[in-house]
mmCIF file of C-alpha atoms in Angstrom:
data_model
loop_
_atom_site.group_PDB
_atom_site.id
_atom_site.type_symbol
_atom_site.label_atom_id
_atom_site.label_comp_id
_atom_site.label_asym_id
_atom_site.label_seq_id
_atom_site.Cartn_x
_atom_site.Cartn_y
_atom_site.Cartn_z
ATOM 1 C CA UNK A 1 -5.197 -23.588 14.026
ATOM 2 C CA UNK A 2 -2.959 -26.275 14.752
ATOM 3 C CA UNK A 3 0.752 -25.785 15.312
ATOM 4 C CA UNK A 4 3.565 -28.293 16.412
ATOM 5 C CA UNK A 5 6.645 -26.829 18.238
ATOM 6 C CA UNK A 6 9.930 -28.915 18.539
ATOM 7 C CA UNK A 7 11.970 -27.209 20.678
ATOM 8 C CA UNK A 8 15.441 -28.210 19.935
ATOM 9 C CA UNK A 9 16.578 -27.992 16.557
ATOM 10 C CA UNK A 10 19.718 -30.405 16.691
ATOM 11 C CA UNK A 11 20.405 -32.428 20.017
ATOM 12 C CA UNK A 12 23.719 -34.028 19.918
ATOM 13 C CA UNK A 13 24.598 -36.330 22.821
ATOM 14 C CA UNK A 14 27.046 -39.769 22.931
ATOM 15 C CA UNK A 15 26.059 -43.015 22.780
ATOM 16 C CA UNK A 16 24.482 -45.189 25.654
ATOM 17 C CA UNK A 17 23.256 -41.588 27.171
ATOM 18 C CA UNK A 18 19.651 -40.567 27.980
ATOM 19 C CA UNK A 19 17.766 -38.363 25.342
ATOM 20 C CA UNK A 20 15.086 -36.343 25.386
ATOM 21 C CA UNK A 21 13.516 -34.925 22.220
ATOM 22 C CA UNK A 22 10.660 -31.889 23.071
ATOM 23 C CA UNK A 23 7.640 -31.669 21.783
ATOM 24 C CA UNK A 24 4.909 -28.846 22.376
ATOM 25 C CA UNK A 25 1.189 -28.295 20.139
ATOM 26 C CA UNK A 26 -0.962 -26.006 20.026
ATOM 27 C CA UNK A 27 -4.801 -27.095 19.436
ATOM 28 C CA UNK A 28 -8.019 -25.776 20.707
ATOM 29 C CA UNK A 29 -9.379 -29.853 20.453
ATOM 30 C CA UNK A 30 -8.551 -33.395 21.305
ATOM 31 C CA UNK A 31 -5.698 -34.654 19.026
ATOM 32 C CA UNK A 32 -3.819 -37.543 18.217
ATOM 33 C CA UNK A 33 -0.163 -37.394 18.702
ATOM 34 C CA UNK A 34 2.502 -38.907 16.598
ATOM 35 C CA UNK A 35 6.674 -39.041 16.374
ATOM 36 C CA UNK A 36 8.103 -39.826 12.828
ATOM 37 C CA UNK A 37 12.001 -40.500 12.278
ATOM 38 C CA UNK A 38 13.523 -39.939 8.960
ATOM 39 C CA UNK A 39 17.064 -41.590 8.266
ATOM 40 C CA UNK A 40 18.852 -39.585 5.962
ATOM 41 C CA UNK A 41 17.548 -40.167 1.964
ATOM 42 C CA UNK A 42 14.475 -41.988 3.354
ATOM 43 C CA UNK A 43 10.941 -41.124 4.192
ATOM 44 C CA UNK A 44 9.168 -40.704 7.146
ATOM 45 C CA UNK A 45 9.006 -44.253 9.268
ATOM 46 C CA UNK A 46 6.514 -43.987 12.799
ATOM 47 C CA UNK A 47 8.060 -44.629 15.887
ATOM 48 C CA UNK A 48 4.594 -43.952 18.217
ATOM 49 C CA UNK A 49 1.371 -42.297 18.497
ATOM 50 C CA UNK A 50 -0.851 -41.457 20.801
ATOM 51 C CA UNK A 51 -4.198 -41.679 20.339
ATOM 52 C CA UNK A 52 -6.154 -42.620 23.338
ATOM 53 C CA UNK A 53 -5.549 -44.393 27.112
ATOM 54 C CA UNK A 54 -2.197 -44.451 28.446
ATOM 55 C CA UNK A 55 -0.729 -41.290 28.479
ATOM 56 C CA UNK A 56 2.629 -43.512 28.416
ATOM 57 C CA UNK A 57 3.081 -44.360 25.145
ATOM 58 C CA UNK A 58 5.840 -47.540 23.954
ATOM 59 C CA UNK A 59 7.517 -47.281 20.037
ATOM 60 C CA UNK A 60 10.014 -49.041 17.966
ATOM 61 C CA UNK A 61 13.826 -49.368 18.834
ATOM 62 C CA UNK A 62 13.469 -48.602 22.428
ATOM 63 C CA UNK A 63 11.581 -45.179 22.330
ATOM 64 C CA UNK A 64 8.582 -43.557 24.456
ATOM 65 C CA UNK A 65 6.902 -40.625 24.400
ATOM 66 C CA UNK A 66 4.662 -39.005 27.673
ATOM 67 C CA UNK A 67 1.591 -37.245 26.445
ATOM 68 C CA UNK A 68 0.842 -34.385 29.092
ATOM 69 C CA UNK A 69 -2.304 -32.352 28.187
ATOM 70 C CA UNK A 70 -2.023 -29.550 30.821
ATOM 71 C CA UNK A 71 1.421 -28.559 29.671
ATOM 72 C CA UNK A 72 0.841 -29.666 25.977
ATOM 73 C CA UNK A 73 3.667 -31.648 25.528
ATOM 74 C CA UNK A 74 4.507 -34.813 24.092
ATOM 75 C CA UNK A 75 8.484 -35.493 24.780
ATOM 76 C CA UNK A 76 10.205 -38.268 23.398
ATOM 77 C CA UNK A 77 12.718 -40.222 25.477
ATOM 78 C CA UNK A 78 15.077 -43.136 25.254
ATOM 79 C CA UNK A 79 16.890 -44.259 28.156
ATOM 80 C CA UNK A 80 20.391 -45.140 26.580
ATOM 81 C CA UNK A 81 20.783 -43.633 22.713
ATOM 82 C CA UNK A 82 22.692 -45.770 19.694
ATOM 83 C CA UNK A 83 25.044 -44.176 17.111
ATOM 84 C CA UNK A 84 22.004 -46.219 14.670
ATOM 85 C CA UNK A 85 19.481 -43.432 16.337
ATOM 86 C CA UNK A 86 21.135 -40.778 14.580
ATOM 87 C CA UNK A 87 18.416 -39.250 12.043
ATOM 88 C CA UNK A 88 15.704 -36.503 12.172
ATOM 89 C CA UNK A 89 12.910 -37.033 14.267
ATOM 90 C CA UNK A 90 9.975 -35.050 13.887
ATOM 91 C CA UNK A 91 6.364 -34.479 16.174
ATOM 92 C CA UNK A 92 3.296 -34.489 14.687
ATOM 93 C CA UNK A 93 -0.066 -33.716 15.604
ATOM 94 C CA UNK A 94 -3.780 -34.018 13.760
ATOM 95 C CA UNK A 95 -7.303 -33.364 15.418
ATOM 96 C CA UNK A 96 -10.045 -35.773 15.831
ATOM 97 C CA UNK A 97 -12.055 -34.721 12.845
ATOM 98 C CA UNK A 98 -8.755 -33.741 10.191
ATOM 99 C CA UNK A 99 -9.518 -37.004 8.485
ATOM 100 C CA UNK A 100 -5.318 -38.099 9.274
ATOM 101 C CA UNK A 101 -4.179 -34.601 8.201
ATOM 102 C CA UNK A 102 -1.155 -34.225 9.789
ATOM 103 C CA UNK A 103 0.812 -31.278 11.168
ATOM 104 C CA UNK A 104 5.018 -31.503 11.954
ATOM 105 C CA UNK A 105 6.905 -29.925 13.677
ATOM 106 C CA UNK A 106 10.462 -28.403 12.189
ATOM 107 C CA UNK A 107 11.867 -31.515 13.253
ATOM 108 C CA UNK A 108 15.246 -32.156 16.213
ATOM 109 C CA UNK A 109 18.597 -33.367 13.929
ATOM 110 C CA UNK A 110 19.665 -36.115 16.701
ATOM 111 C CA UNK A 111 23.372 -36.542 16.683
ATOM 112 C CA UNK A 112 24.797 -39.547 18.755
ATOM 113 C CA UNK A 113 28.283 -39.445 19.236
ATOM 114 C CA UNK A 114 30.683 -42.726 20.184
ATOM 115 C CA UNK B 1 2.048 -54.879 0.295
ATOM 116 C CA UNK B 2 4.636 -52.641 -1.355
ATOM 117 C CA UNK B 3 4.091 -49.680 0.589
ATOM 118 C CA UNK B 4 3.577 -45.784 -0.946
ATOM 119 C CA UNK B 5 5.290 -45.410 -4.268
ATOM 120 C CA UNK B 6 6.575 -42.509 -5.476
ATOM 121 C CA UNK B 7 8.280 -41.769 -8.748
ATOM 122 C CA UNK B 8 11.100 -40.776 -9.902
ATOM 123 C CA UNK B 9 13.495 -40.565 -7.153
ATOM 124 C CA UNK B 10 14.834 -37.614 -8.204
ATOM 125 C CA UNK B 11 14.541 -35.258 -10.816
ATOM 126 C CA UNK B 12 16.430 -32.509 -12.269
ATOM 127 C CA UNK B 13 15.213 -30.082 -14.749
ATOM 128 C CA UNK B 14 15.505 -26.356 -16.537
ATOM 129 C CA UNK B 15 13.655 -23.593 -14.717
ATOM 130 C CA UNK B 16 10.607 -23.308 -17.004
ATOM 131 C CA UNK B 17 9.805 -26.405 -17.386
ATOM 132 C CA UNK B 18 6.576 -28.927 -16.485
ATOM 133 C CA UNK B 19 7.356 -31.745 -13.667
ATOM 134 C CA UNK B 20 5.208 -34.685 -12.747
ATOM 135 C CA UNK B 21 5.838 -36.003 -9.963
ATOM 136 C CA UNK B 22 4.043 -40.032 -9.115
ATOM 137 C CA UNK B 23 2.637 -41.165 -6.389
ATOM 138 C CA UNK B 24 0.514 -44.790 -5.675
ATOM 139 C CA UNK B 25 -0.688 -45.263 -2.098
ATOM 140 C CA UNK B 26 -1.386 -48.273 -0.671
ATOM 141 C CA UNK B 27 -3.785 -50.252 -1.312
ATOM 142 C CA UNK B 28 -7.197 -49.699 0.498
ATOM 143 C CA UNK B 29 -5.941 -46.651 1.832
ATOM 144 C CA UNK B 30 -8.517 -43.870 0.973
ATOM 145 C CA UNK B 31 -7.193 -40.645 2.059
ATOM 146 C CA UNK B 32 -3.661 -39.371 0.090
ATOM 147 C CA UNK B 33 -1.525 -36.376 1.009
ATOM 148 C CA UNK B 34 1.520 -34.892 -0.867
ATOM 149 C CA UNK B 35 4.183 -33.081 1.562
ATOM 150 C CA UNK B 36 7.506 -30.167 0.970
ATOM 151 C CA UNK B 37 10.475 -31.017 2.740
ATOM 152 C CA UNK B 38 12.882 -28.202 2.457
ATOM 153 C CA UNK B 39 15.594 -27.044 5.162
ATOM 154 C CA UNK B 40 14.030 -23.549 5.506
ATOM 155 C CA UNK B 41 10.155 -24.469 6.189
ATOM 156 C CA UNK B 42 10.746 -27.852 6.854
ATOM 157 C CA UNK B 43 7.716 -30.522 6.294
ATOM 158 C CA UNK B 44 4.706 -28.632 4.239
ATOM 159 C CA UNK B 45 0.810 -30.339 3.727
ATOM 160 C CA UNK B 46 0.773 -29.244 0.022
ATOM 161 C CA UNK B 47 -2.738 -30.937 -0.526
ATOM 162 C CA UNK B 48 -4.996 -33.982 0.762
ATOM 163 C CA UNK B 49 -7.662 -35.692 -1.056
ATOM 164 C CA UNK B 50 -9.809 -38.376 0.845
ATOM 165 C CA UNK B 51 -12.152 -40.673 -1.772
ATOM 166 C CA UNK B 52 -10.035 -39.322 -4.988
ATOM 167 C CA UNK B 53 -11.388 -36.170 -3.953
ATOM 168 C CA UNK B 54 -9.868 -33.043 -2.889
ATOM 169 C CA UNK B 55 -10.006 -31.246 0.487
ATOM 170 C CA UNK B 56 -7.796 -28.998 1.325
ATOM 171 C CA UNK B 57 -5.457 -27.667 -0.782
ATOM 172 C CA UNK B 58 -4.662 -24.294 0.828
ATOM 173 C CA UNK B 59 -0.781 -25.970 1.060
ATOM 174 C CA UNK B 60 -0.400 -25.194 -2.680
ATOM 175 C CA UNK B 61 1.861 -22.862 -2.608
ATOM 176 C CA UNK B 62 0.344 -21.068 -6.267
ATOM 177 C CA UNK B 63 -1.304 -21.859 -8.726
ATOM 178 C CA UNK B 64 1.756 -23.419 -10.861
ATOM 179 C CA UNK B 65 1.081 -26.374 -8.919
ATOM 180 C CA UNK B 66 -1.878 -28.820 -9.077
ATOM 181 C CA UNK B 67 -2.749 -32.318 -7.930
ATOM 182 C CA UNK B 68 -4.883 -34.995 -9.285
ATOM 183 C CA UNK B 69 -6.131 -38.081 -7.803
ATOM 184 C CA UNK B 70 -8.011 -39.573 -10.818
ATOM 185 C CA UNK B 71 -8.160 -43.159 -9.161
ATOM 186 C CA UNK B 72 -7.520 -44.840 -5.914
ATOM 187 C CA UNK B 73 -4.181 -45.878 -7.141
ATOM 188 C CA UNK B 74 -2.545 -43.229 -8.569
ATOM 189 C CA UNK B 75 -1.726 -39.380 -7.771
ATOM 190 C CA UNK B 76 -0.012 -36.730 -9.511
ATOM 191 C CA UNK B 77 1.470 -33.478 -8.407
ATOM 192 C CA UNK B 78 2.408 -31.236 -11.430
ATOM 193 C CA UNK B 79 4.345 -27.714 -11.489
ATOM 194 C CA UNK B 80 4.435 -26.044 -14.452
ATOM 195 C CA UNK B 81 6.184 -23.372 -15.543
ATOM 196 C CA UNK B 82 9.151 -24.671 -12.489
ATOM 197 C CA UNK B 83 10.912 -22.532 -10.831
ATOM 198 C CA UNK B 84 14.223 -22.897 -9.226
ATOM 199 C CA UNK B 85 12.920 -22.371 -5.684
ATOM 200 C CA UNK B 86 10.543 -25.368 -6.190
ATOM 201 C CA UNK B 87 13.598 -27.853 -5.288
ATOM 202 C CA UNK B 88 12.934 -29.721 -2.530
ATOM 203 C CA UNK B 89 11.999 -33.148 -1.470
ATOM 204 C CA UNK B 90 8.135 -34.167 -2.125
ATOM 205 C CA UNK B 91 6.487 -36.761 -0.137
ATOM 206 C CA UNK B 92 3.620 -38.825 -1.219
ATOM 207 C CA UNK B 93 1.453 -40.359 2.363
ATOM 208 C CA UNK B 94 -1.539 -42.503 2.691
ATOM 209 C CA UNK B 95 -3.765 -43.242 5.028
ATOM 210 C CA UNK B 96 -6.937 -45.278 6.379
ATOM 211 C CA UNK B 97 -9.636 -42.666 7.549
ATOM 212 C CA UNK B 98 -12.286 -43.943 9.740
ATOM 213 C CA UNK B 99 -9.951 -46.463 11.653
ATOM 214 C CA UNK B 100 -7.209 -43.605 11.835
ATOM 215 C CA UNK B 101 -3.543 -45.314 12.477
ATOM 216 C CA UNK B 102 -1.212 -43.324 10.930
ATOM 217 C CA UNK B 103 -0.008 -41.958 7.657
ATOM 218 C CA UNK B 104 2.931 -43.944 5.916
ATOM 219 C CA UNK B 105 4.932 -42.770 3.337
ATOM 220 C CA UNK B 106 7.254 -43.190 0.589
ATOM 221 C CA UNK B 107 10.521 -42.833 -0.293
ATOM 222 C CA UNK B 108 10.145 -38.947 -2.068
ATOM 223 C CA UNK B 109 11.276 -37.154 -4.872
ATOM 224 C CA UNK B 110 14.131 -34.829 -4.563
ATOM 225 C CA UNK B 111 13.546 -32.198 -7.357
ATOM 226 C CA UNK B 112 15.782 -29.938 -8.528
ATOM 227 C CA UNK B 113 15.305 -26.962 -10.605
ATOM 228 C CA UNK B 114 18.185 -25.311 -12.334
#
């Protein structure tokens, strides 16, 4: 089965700073790979996938995500954080042949501080 | 187009009691899902139906709850008797299958049983 693990549960860090967000799955088959933020009282808004080709993968508002299949990661990163990026970001994962059924992690609560 | 549309908002009702909870994908989309968000399990598949018709529903947490899909339009997501440790946010997501992008979703229904 199909599990998502996000690492950190809340990340705080100030503003213009680096950020890393973890993300590990577990599958036994090729996947796609997806991050989600949520802002608070909202639903779920993409920021990337990964589904095939570059393992570097480009989102919205200045994000990017590495897929690494030997370790089973997909990080997210952003070079220099705003305090706008503050919201819940989760991972998500679904297999080639779930018909878009997706599996999320617990979610990271990213705090960016002035 | 309007996006996934979920209603109401929120709802608050007496332990006992039958919800309905509303959900209209987008249009063309042919695979629906309905998603728990609470702060102890964080984000729960409840259910997915692809074509209006069910496929895994192994989510549903007993059999107080049920889903129907009886059109490609519309979804519902009924507990009945409620309990008070049914309140949580519900998300309604759709989805393309076949030319798999991602699955969007709307705004949710906070439900709160007292």
């Amino acid at each position: 089965a199909q599990s998502v693990t996000q690492l950190d549960s809340q990340v705080p860090v100030f503003e213009e700073a680096p950020v890393e967000l973890r993300c590990n799955y577990s599958s036994s088959v090729s996947v796609y790979l997806f991050w989600y933020v949520q802002y608070p009282n909202q639903g779920l808004q993409l920021l990337l996938k990964y589904l095939s080709g570059s393992t570097l993968v480009k989102g919205i508002n200045g994000f990017e995500a590495e897929f690494n299949k030997s370790q089973t990661s997909f990080h997210l990163r952003k070079p220099s954080v705003h305090i706008s990026d503050t919201a819940e970001y989760f991972c998500a994962v679904s297999d080639y042949g779930s018909q878009g059924n997706l599996i999320f992690g617990k979610g990271t609560k990213l705090s960016v501080k002035p | 187009d309007a996006g996934v549309i979920q209603s109401p908002r929120h709802e608050v009702t007496e332990m006992g009691q039958e919800v309905t909870l509303r959900c209209k994908p987008i249009s063309g989309h042919n695979s629906l899902f309905w998603y728990r968000q609470t702060m102890m399990r964080g984000l729960e598949l409840l259910i997915y139906f692809n074509n209006n018709v069910p496929i895994d529903d192994s989510g549903m947490p007993e059999d107080r709850f049920s889903a129907k899909m009886p059109n490609a339009s519309f979804s519902t997501l009924k507990i009945q008797p409620s309990e008070p440790r049914d309140s949580a946010v519900y998300f309604c997501a759709s989805s393309l299958t076949g030319q798999f992008t991602e699955a969007f979703f709307g705004q949710g229904t906070r439900l709160t049983v007292v």
